[in-house]
CSV table of C-alpha atoms in Angstrom, one decimal:
chain,number,residue,atom,x,y,z
A,1,MET,CA,135.9,139.3,40.6
A,2,VAL,CA,138.1,141.1,43.1
A,3,ILE,CA,137.8,144.9,42.8
A,4,PRO,CA,141.4,146.2,42.8
A,5,GLU,CA,142.6,148.9,45.1
A,6,LEU,CA,143.1,152.3,43.5
A,7,HIS,CA,146.8,152.8,42.7
A,8,PRO,CA,148.1,155.5,45.1
A,9,ASP,CA,149.3,157.6,42.2
A,10,CYS,CA,145.6,158.0,41.2
A,11,ARG,CA,144.5,159.5,44.5
A,12,PRO,CA,144.4,163.0,43.0
A,13,LEU,CA,142.0,161.7,40.4
A,14,ALA,CA,139.8,159.6,42.8
A,15,GLY,CA,137.0,162.1,42.8
A,16,LEU,CA,136.4,161.4,39.1
A,17,LEU,CA,135.7,157.7,39.5
A,18,GLY,CA,132.2,156.6,38.6
A,19,THR,CA,129.6,157.1,35.9
A,20,TRP,CA,128.4,160.6,35.2
A,21,ARG,CA,125.3,161.8,33.2
A,22,GLY,CA,124.1,165.2,32.3
A,23,GLU,CA,123.5,167.7,29.5
A,24,GLY,CA,125.6,170.0,27.4
A,25,ALA,CA,125.5,172.6,24.8
A,26,GLY,CA,127.8,173.0,21.7
A,27,GLU,CA,128.5,175.8,19.4
A,28,TYR,CA,131.2,176.8,16.9
A,29,PRO,CA,131.4,179.5,14.2
A,30,THR,CA,131.2,176.9,11.4
A,31,ILE,CA,128.1,174.9,12.7
A,32,GLU,CA,124.6,175.3,14.1
A,33,SER,CA,124.4,175.2,17.9
A,34,PHE,CA,123.2,172.0,19.5
A,35,THR,CA,122.4,170.4,22.8
A,36,TYR,CA,123.3,166.9,23.9
A,37,VAL,CA,123.0,164.4,26.7
A,38,GLU,CA,126.2,162.8,27.9
A,39,GLU,CA,127.5,159.8,29.8
A,40,VAL,CA,131.0,159.5,31.0
A,41,THR,CA,132.7,156.7,32.9
A,42,PHE,CA,136.0,156.8,34.8
A,43,ASP,CA,137.2,153.5,36.1
A,44,HIS,CA,140.4,151.8,37.0
A,45,VAL,CA,142.1,148.4,37.1
A,46,GLY,CA,144.5,149.1,40.0
A,47,LYS,CA,147.2,150.5,37.7
A,48,PRO,CA,148.5,154.1,37.7
A,49,PHE,CA,145.8,155.5,35.3
A,50,LEU,CA,142.1,155.9,35.0
A,51,ARG,CA,140.1,154.7,32.0
A,52,TYR,CA,137.8,157.3,30.5
A,53,ASP,CA,134.9,156.5,28.2
A,54,GLN,CA,132.5,159.2,26.9
A,55,ARG,CA,129.4,159.2,24.7
A,56,THR,CA,126.9,161.9,23.7
A,57,ARG,CA,123.5,161.7,22.1
A,58,GLY,CA,121.3,164.3,20.6
A,59,ALA,CA,119.1,165.9,23.3
A,60,SER,CA,116.0,165.7,21.1
A,61,ASP,CA,116.4,162.6,19.0
A,62,GLY,CA,118.6,160.4,21.3
A,63,LEU,CA,120.9,159.5,18.4
A,64,PRO,CA,124.6,158.9,19.0
A,65,LEU,CA,126.6,162.1,18.4
A,66,HIS,CA,130.2,162.2,19.6
A,67,ALA,CA,132.3,159.6,21.5
A,68,GLU,CA,135.8,159.6,22.9
A,69,THR,CA,137.8,157.2,24.9
A,70,GLY,CA,141.2,157.1,26.5
A,71,TYR,CA,143.2,157.3,29.7
A,72,TRP,CA,144.1,159.8,32.4
A,73,ARG,CA,147.5,159.3,34.0
A,74,PRO,CA,148.9,161.2,37.0
A,75,ALA,CA,152.4,162.5,36.2
A,76,GLY,CA,153.8,164.0,39.4
A,77,PRO,CA,152.3,166.3,42.0
A,78,GLY,CA,149.4,168.4,40.6
A,79,HIS,CA,150.0,167.2,37.1
A,80,VAL,CA,148.0,164.9,34.8
A,81,GLU,CA,148.5,163.6,31.3
A,82,VAL,CA,145.5,162.5,29.1
A,83,VAL,CA,145.4,160.5,25.9
A,84,LEU,CA,142.2,160.4,24.0
A,85,SER,CA,140.9,158.9,20.7
A,86,HIS,CA,138.0,160.2,18.7
A,87,PRO,CA,136.1,158.2,16.1
A,88,THR,CA,136.5,161.2,13.8
A,89,GLY,CA,140.1,160.3,13.3
A,90,VAL,CA,141.6,162.6,16.0
A,91,ALA,CA,144.2,161.5,18.6
A,92,GLU,CA,144.6,164.0,21.4
A,93,VAL,CA,147.4,164.3,23.9
A,94,LEU,CA,146.8,166.8,26.8
A,95,GLU,CA,148.7,167.8,29.8
A,96,GLY,CA,147.8,170.1,32.6
A,97,SER,CA,147.3,170.9,36.3
A,98,ILE,CA,145.2,169.5,39.1
A,99,ASN,CA,144.2,172.2,41.7
A,100,SER,CA,142.4,170.4,44.5
A,101,GLY,CA,139.9,172.1,46.8
A,102,PRO,CA,136.2,172.4,47.5
A,103,ILE,CA,136.1,172.6,43.7
A,104,THR,CA,138.9,170.6,42.1
A,105,VAL,CA,140.0,172.0,38.7
A,106,PHE,CA,141.7,170.0,36.0
A,107,ASP,CA,143.0,172.4,33.4
A,108,LEU,CA,144.3,170.6,30.3
A,109,HIS,CA,145.8,171.8,27.0
A,110,THR,CA,146.8,169.7,24.0
A,111,THR,CA,150.5,169.2,23.6
A,112,SER,CA,149.8,167.1,20.4
A,113,VAL,CA,146.9,166.5,18.1
A,114,ALA,CA,147.4,163.8,15.5
A,115,LEU,CA,145.0,163.3,12.7
A,116,THR,CA,144.1,160.6,10.1
A,117,SER,CA,144.1,161.6,6.4
A,118,THR,CA,140.4,162.0,6.2
A,119,ALA,CA,139.9,163.8,9.6
A,120,LYS,CA,138.8,167.4,9.9
A,121,SER,CA,141.7,169.7,10.8
A,122,VAL,CA,141.7,170.0,14.6
A,123,THR,CA,144.9,171.7,15.8
A,124,ARG,CA,144.5,172.6,19.5
A,125,LEU,CA,142.1,171.9,22.4
A,126,HIS,CA,141.7,173.3,25.9
A,127,ARG,CA,139.6,171.3,28.4
A,128,ARG,CA,138.8,172.6,31.8
A,129,PHE,CA,137.0,170.3,34.3
A,130,GLU,CA,135.5,171.4,37.6
A,131,LEU,CA,134.7,168.7,40.1
A,132,GLU,CA,132.5,169.6,43.0
A,133,GLY,CA,131.4,166.5,44.9
A,134,ASP,CA,129.0,164.6,42.7
A,135,VAL,CA,128.9,167.4,40.1
A,136,LEU,CA,131.4,167.5,37.2
A,137,ARG,CA,131.3,170.5,34.8
A,138,TYR,CA,133.5,171.0,31.8
A,139,ARG,CA,134.2,173.5,29.1
A,140,LEU,CA,136.1,172.7,25.9
A,141,ALA,CA,137.6,175.2,23.4
A,142,MET,CA,138.9,174.0,20.1
A,143,ALA,CA,141.0,175.4,17.2
A,144,ALA,CA,139.8,173.6,14.1
A,145,VAL,CA,139.0,174.1,10.4
A,146,GLY,CA,140.9,177.4,10.3
A,147,GLN,CA,139.2,178.9,13.4
A,148,PRO,CA,141.4,180.0,16.4
A,149,LEU,CA,140.9,178.5,19.8
A,150,THR,CA,137.1,179.1,20.3
A,151,HIS,CA,134.6,177.9,22.9
A,152,HIS,CA,132.9,174.8,21.6
A,153,LEU,CA,131.3,172.7,24.4
A,154,SER,CA,130.1,173.1,28.0
A,155,ALA,CA,128.2,170.5,30.1
A,156,GLU,CA,127.2,169.7,33.7
A,157,LEU,CA,127.1,166.1,34.7
A,158,ARG,CA,126.0,164.3,38.0
A,159,ARG,CA,127.5,161.1,39.4
A,160,VAL,CA,125.0,158.4,38.8
A,161,GLY,CA,127.0,155.3,39.7
A,162,GLU,CA,130.1,154.3,41.7
A,163,ASP,CA,133.2,153.0,40.1
A,164,SER,CA,132.6,149.4,39.2
A,165,PRO,CA,135.4,147.8,37.2
A,166,THR,CA,133.9,145.0,35.2
A,167,ARG,CA,137.0,142.9,34.3
B,1,MET,CA,117.4,149.1,23.6
B,2,VAL,CA,117.3,148.9,19.8
B,3,ILE,CA,120.4,147.4,18.3
B,4,PRO,CA,121.4,149.8,15.5
B,5,GLU,CA,122.1,148.5,12.0
B,6,LEU,CA,125.7,148.4,10.9
B,7,HIS,CA,126.6,151.5,9.0
B,8,PRO,CA,127.2,150.4,5.3
B,9,ASP,CA,130.7,152.0,5.3
B,10,CYS,CA,131.6,149.5,8.0
B,11,ARG,CA,130.8,146.4,6.0
B,12,PRO,CA,134.5,145.7,5.2
B,13,LEU,CA,135.1,145.6,9.0
B,14,ALA,CA,132.0,143.5,9.8
B,15,GLY,CA,134.0,140.3,10.4
B,16,LEU,CA,135.7,142.0,13.3
B,17,LEU,CA,132.6,142.6,15.3
B,18,GLY,CA,132.3,140.7,18.6
B,19,THR,CA,134.4,139.8,21.6
B,20,TRP,CA,137.6,137.9,21.1
B,21,ARG,CA,139.8,136.0,23.6
B,22,GLY,CA,143.1,134.2,23.3
B,23,GLU,CA,146.8,134.1,24.1
B,24,GLY,CA,149.8,136.0,22.9
B,25,ALA,CA,153.5,136.2,23.3
B,26,GLY,CA,155.7,139.4,23.6
B,27,GLU,CA,159.3,140.0,23.1
B,28,TYR,CA,161.6,143.0,22.6
B,29,PRO,CA,165.3,143.5,22.7
B,30,THR,CA,165.1,145.6,25.9
B,31,ILE,CA,162.8,143.4,28.0
B,32,GLU,CA,162.2,139.8,29.1
B,33,SER,CA,159.9,137.8,26.9
B,34,PHE,CA,156.4,137.2,28.3
B,35,THR,CA,153.1,135.6,27.5
B,36,TYR,CA,149.6,137.0,28.0
B,37,VAL,CA,145.9,136.4,27.7
B,38,GLU,CA,143.9,139.0,25.8
B,39,GLU,CA,140.3,140.1,25.3
B,40,VAL,CA,139.3,142.4,22.5
B,41,THR,CA,135.9,143.8,21.7
B,42,PHE,CA,134.8,145.4,18.5
B,43,ASP,CA,131.4,147.0,18.6
B,44,HIS,CA,129.4,149.8,16.9
B,45,VAL,CA,126.6,152.3,17.4
B,46,GLY,CA,125.4,152.5,13.8
B,47,LYS,CA,127.9,155.2,12.8
B,48,PRO,CA,130.7,154.8,10.3
B,49,PHE,CA,133.3,153.4,12.7
B,50,LEU,CA,133.9,150.5,15.1
B,51,ARG,CA,134.8,150.9,18.7
B,52,TYR,CA,137.8,148.9,19.8
B,53,ASP,CA,138.7,147.9,23.3
B,54,GLN,CA,141.6,145.7,24.2
B,55,ARG,CA,143.0,144.4,27.5
B,56,THR,CA,145.7,141.9,28.3
B,57,ARG,CA,146.6,140.1,31.5
B,58,GLY,CA,149.7,138.1,32.6
B,59,ALA,CA,149.3,134.5,31.5
B,60,SER,CA,150.5,133.1,34.8
B,61,ASP,CA,149.3,135.7,37.4
B,62,GLY,CA,146.2,137.1,35.7
B,63,LEU,CA,147.2,140.7,36.6
B,64,PRO,CA,146.4,143.5,34.1
B,65,LEU,CA,149.2,144.2,31.7
B,66,HIS,CA,148.5,146.3,28.7
B,67,ALA,CA,145.3,148.0,27.5
B,68,GLU,CA,144.3,150.1,24.5
B,69,THR,CA,141.2,151.6,23.2
B,70,GLY,CA,140.0,153.6,20.2
B,71,TYR,CA,138.2,153.5,16.9
B,72,TRP,CA,138.5,151.9,13.4
B,73,ARG,CA,137.1,154.0,10.6
B,74,PRO,CA,136.7,152.9,7.0
B,75,ALA,CA,138.2,155.5,4.6
B,76,GLY,CA,137.4,154.5,1.1
B,77,PRO,CA,137.6,151.2,-0.7
B,78,GLY,CA,140.1,148.8,0.9
B,79,HIS,CA,141.4,151.5,3.3
B,80,VAL,CA,141.0,151.9,7.0
B,81,GLU,CA,142.1,154.5,9.6
B,82,VAL,CA,142.7,153.6,13.2
B,83,VAL,CA,143.1,155.9,16.3
B,84,LEU,CA,144.3,154.3,19.5
B,85,SER,CA,145.1,155.5,23.0
B,86,HIS,CA,147.4,153.7,25.4
B,87,PRO,CA,147.5,154.2,29.2
B,88,THR,CA,151.2,154.5,28.9
B,89,GLY,CA,150.8,158.0,27.3
B,90,VAL,CA,150.9,157.0,23.7
B,91,ALA,CA,148.4,158.1,21.0
B,92,GLU,CA,148.6,156.1,17.8
B,93,VAL,CA,147.2,157.0,14.4
B,94,LEU,CA,147.4,154.2,11.8
B,95,GLU,CA,146.3,153.8,8.2
B,96,GLY,CA,146.4,150.8,5.9
B,97,SER,CA,144.8,148.3,3.6
B,98,ILE,CA,142.0,145.8,3.9
B,99,ASN,CA,142.5,142.8,1.6
B,100,SER,CA,139.3,140.7,1.8
B,101,GLY,CA,139.3,136.9,1.1
B,102,PRO,CA,139.2,133.6,2.9
B,103,ILE,CA,141.7,135.3,5.2
B,104,THR,CA,141.1,139.0,5.4
B,105,VAL,CA,144.3,141.0,6.1
B,106,PHE,CA,144.4,144.4,7.7
B,107,ASP,CA,147.9,145.9,7.3
B,108,LEU,CA,148.3,149.0,9.3
B,109,HIS,CA,151.3,151.4,9.7
B,110,THR,CA,151.4,154.4,12.0
B,111,THR,CA,151.3,157.8,10.3
B,112,SER,CA,151.7,159.6,13.7
B,113,VAL,CA,152.6,158.6,17.2
B,114,ALA,CA,152.0,161.3,19.8
B,115,LEU,CA,153.4,161.0,23.3
B,116,THR,CA,152.9,162.6,26.7
B,117,SER,CA,156.0,164.1,28.5
B,118,THR,CA,156.5,161.0,30.7
B,119,ALA,CA,155.8,158.3,28.1
B,120,LYS,CA,158.5,156.0,26.8
B,121,SER,CA,159.7,156.9,23.3
B,122,VAL,CA,157.6,154.9,20.8
B,123,THR,CA,158.2,156.2,17.3
B,124,ARG,CA,156.6,153.8,14.9
B,125,LEU,CA,154.3,150.7,14.8
B,126,HIS,CA,153.2,148.1,12.3
B,127,ARG,CA,150.1,146.1,13.0
B,128,ARG,CA,149.0,143.2,10.8
B,129,PHE,CA,145.7,141.4,11.6
B,130,GLU,CA,144.5,138.2,9.8
B,131,LEU,CA,140.8,137.4,10.1
B,132,GLU,CA,139.8,133.9,9.3
B,133,GLY,CA,136.2,133.3,10.3
B,134,ASP,CA,136.2,133.1,14.1
B,135,VAL,CA,139.9,133.3,14.4
B,136,LEU,CA,141.8,136.6,14.6
B,137,ARG,CA,145.6,136.6,14.5
B,138,TYR,CA,147.8,139.7,14.8
B,139,ARG,CA,151.5,140.6,14.8
B,140,LEU,CA,152.8,143.9,16.0
B,141,ALA,CA,156.2,145.4,15.4
B,142,MET,CA,157.4,148.6,17.2
B,143,ALA,CA,160.2,151.1,17.0
B,144,ALA,CA,160.8,152.4,20.5
B,145,VAL,CA,163.4,153.4,23.1
B,146,GLY,CA,166.1,153.6,20.4
B,147,GLN,CA,165.3,150.3,18.7
B,148,PRO,CA,164.4,150.1,15.0
B,149,LEU,CA,161.0,148.6,13.9
B,150,THR,CA,161.2,145.1,15.7
B,151,HIS,CA,158.8,142.3,16.3
B,152,HIS,CA,157.1,142.8,19.6
B,153,LEU,CA,153.8,140.9,19.9
B,154,SER,CA,151.8,138.1,18.3
B,155,ALA,CA,148.6,136.5,19.4
B,156,GLU,CA,145.7,134.3,18.2
B,157,LEU,CA,142.2,135.1,19.4
B,158,ARG,CA,138.9,133.3,19.0
B,159,ARG,CA,135.5,134.9,18.8
B,160,VAL,CA,133.6,134.2,22.0
B,161,GLY,CA,130.7,136.5,21.7
B,162,GLU,CA,128.6,138.4,19.1
B,163,ASP,CA,128.6,142.1,18.8
B,164,SER,CA,126.3,143.4,21.5
B,165,PRO,CA,126.2,147.2,21.7
B,166,THR,CA,125.3,148.0,25.3
B,167,ARG,CA,124.1,151.6,25.0
């Protein structure tokens, strides 16, 4: 198939394209701390958004832990909108800034969190990504199950593959 | 890799597993009618949800049109919750019934629609899927851009591949 050209609106996000792998650590006041391995893919189809697909597995047992999938869409200079689905019944809409430099920072806050009836109560998230060449670090804070916005996850990933749209 | 066993909670959704292809037609009071080709994949990782990934292309030019991705999670007997992300800045939370039979009907209504700042105003969706062996038909109605809940999409897909979790 023909690999489409990146939509010009997506240039501020171009450094995210590819497949990323690494390790992370999770903690929260209501649970035991844990470590995980993660794989994230950002790809595109030539339209003004990137596809985002993330999965984590337990660091020791390799069993699937979390997953999330969605889209990043540029929304004017230095601004990005992100829509994510979680299999736990959470839909997350985030907006935030892109600060490009030797380290490019994407700083995203939820503007809406929508939940299914049986989902745990997640009310607010803050995601900060730092992109430095082939290294992507992130931190995630979450307000959930009655807790205020509290650090939950941090991970460092390395790019392991180029962007390769498959369809 | 080891293909995980389907989580028992997912049995009412088992008939959806696989890759589906077919054609659909779209209409809405505010746009020109159009036809499209579609590919949908439902797969699983052994946890109590199915992953859902959908893409459409123009029937004549083959160019990417819509896409959506998310998760279907069983939520008690005859009930399912669905969380979807759209690259247009729309997050969709649906809930509804599963009526199993020679034709199994999934009848889903949005309980929440969350939008990014630059998204078009979508306020409500109704999705009805009919599963009959290797045929999957759906109809989608949408309230958006000031219009009431109005028929928007219908398609008929055929199963072209088995469930094949890749990671």
